[in-house]
CSV table of C-alpha atoms and ligand atoms in Angstrom, one decimal:
chain,number,residue,atom,x,y,z
J,1,UNK,CA,-21.2,13.0,-28.7
J,2,UNK,CA,-19.6,9.9,-27.8
J,3,UNK,CA,-20.2,9.0,-24.3
J,4,UNK,CA,-17.7,9.6,-21.2
J,5,UNK,CA,-16.3,7.8,-19.0
J,6,UNK,CA,-16.5,9.3,-16.0
J,7,UNK,CA,-13.0,11.7,-14.5
J,8,UNK,CA,-11.6,11.7,-11.7
J,9,UNK,CA,-8.7,13.6,-10.0
J,10,UNK,CA,-6.1,12.1,-8.9
J,11,UNK,CA,-5.1,13.7,-5.2
J,12,UNK,CA,-2.0,13.6,-5.8
J,13,UNK,CA,-0.7,15.2,-9.5
J,14,UNK,CA,-4.1,16.9,-10.1
J,15,UNK,CA,-4.6,14.5,-13.3
J,16,UNK,CA,-8.6,14.4,-13.9
J,17,UNK,CA,-8.4,10.8,-15.6
J,18,UNK,CA,-10.9,7.6,-16.8
J,19,UNK,CA,-12.0,6.8,-13.0
J,20,UNK,CA,-11.2,3.6,-14.0
J,21,UNK,CA,-7.1,4.2,-15.1
J,22,UNK,CA,-6.9,5.5,-11.0
J,23,UNK,CA,-6.8,3.7,-8.0
J,24,UNK,CA,-8.9,4.2,-5.1
J,25,UNK,CA,-8.0,4.3,-2.0
J,26,UNK,CA,-10.1,3.7,0.9
J,27,UNK,CA,-10.8,4.8,5.0
J,28,UNK,CA,-13.1,1.9,5.7
J,29,UNK,CA,-15.5,2.2,8.7
J,30,UNK,CA,-13.4,0.1,10.6
J,31,UNK,CA,-11.1,3.0,10.0
J,32,UNK,CA,-8.7,0.8,8.1
J,33,UNK,CA,-6.4,2.4,5.2
J,34,UNK,CA,-6.2,0.4,2.3
J,35,UNK,CA,-7.1,0.2,-2.4
J,36,UNK,CA,-10.3,-0.7,-3.1
J,37,UNK,CA,-9.4,-1.9,-6.3
J,38,UNK,CA,-12.9,-3.4,-6.8
J,39,UNK,CA,-14.5,-0.1,-6.8
J,40,UNK,CA,-17.2,-1.2,-3.9
J,41,UNK,CA,-16.3,-1.8,-1.3
J,42,UNK,CA,-18.0,1.4,1.4
J,43,UNK,CA,-15.9,4.5,3.3
J,44,UNK,CA,-14.2,7.8,2.1
J,45,UNK,CA,-13.1,7.3,-0.7
J,46,UNK,CA,-10.3,9.3,-3.0
J,47,UNK,CA,-8.8,8.4,-6.6
J,48,UNK,CA,-4.9,8.7,-7.0
J,49,UNK,CA,-3.2,6.6,-10.3
J,50,UNK,CA,-1.5,3.9,-9.6
J,51,UNK,CA,2.0,6.0,-8.9
J,52,UNK,CA,4.2,6.2,-6.0
J,53,UNK,CA,5.0,9.7,-7.2
J,54,UNK,CA,1.1,10.0,-6.9
J,55,UNK,CA,1.3,8.5,-3.8
J,56,UNK,CA,4.4,10.5,-1.8
J,57,UNK,CA,3.1,13.6,-3.6
J,58,UNK,CA,-1.2,13.0,-1.4
J,59,UNK,CA,0.5,11.5,1.2
J,60,UNK,CA,3.0,15.3,1.6
J,61,UNK,CA,1.2,17.7,0.7
J,62,UNK,CA,-1.1,16.2,3.1
J,63,UNK,CA,-4.3,14.9,0.4
J,64,UNK,CA,-4.4,11.9,1.2
J,65,UNK,CA,-5.3,13.5,4.8
J,66,UNK,CA,-7.7,16.3,4.5
J,67,UNK,CA,-10.0,13.3,1.4
J,68,UNK,CA,-9.7,10.5,3.8
J,69,UNK,CA,-10.8,13.3,7.0
J,70,UNK,CA,-7.8,11.8,9.7
J,71,UNK,CA,-4.7,11.2,10.4
J,72,UNK,CA,-2.6,8.6,8.2
J,73,UNK,CA,0.4,7.4,9.8
J,74,UNK,CA,4.0,6.8,8.1
J,75,UNK,CA,3.0,3.3,8.3
J,76,UNK,CA,0.5,3.4,6.5
J,77,UNK,CA,1.9,5.5,3.2
J,78,UNK,CA,4.4,2.6,3.6
J,79,UNK,CA,2.5,0.5,3.2
J,80,UNK,CA,-0.2,1.9,0.5
J,81,UNK,CA,3.4,2.3,-0.8
J,82,UNK,CA,4.5,-1.1,-0.4
J,83,UNK,CA,0.5,-1.9,-2.6
J,84,UNK,CA,1.1,-0.4,-5.0
J,85,UNK,CA,4.7,-2.0,-6.2
J,86,UNK,CA,4.1,-5.5,-5.9
J,87,UNK,CA,7.9,-7.0,-6.0
J,88,UNK,CA,8.6,-8.4,-8.9
J,89,UNK,CA,8.1,-12.0,-9.0
J,90,UNK,CA,11.6,-14.0,-10.0
E,1,LIG,ZN1,-1.6,11.0,-10.1
């Protein structure tokens, strides 16, 4: 059998995808909500597709809140959204 990459479920669309195709969103011990692009930061984490739609769903359906076990203020959501879509360099 072929080696399997561990799958993780996106908290937005609930699709299971290989871990390396998902973004890890974490709550740091300091209480900051951020993306962990190294996958090595400490904190309670959840996985999500690098997709604004999934982030929106996760926020609206409170999946992000329950995954991270804390309230997600709208500013934090907006901040995550802006981290997701880096501005195109012109
Ligand atoms: Zn997704």
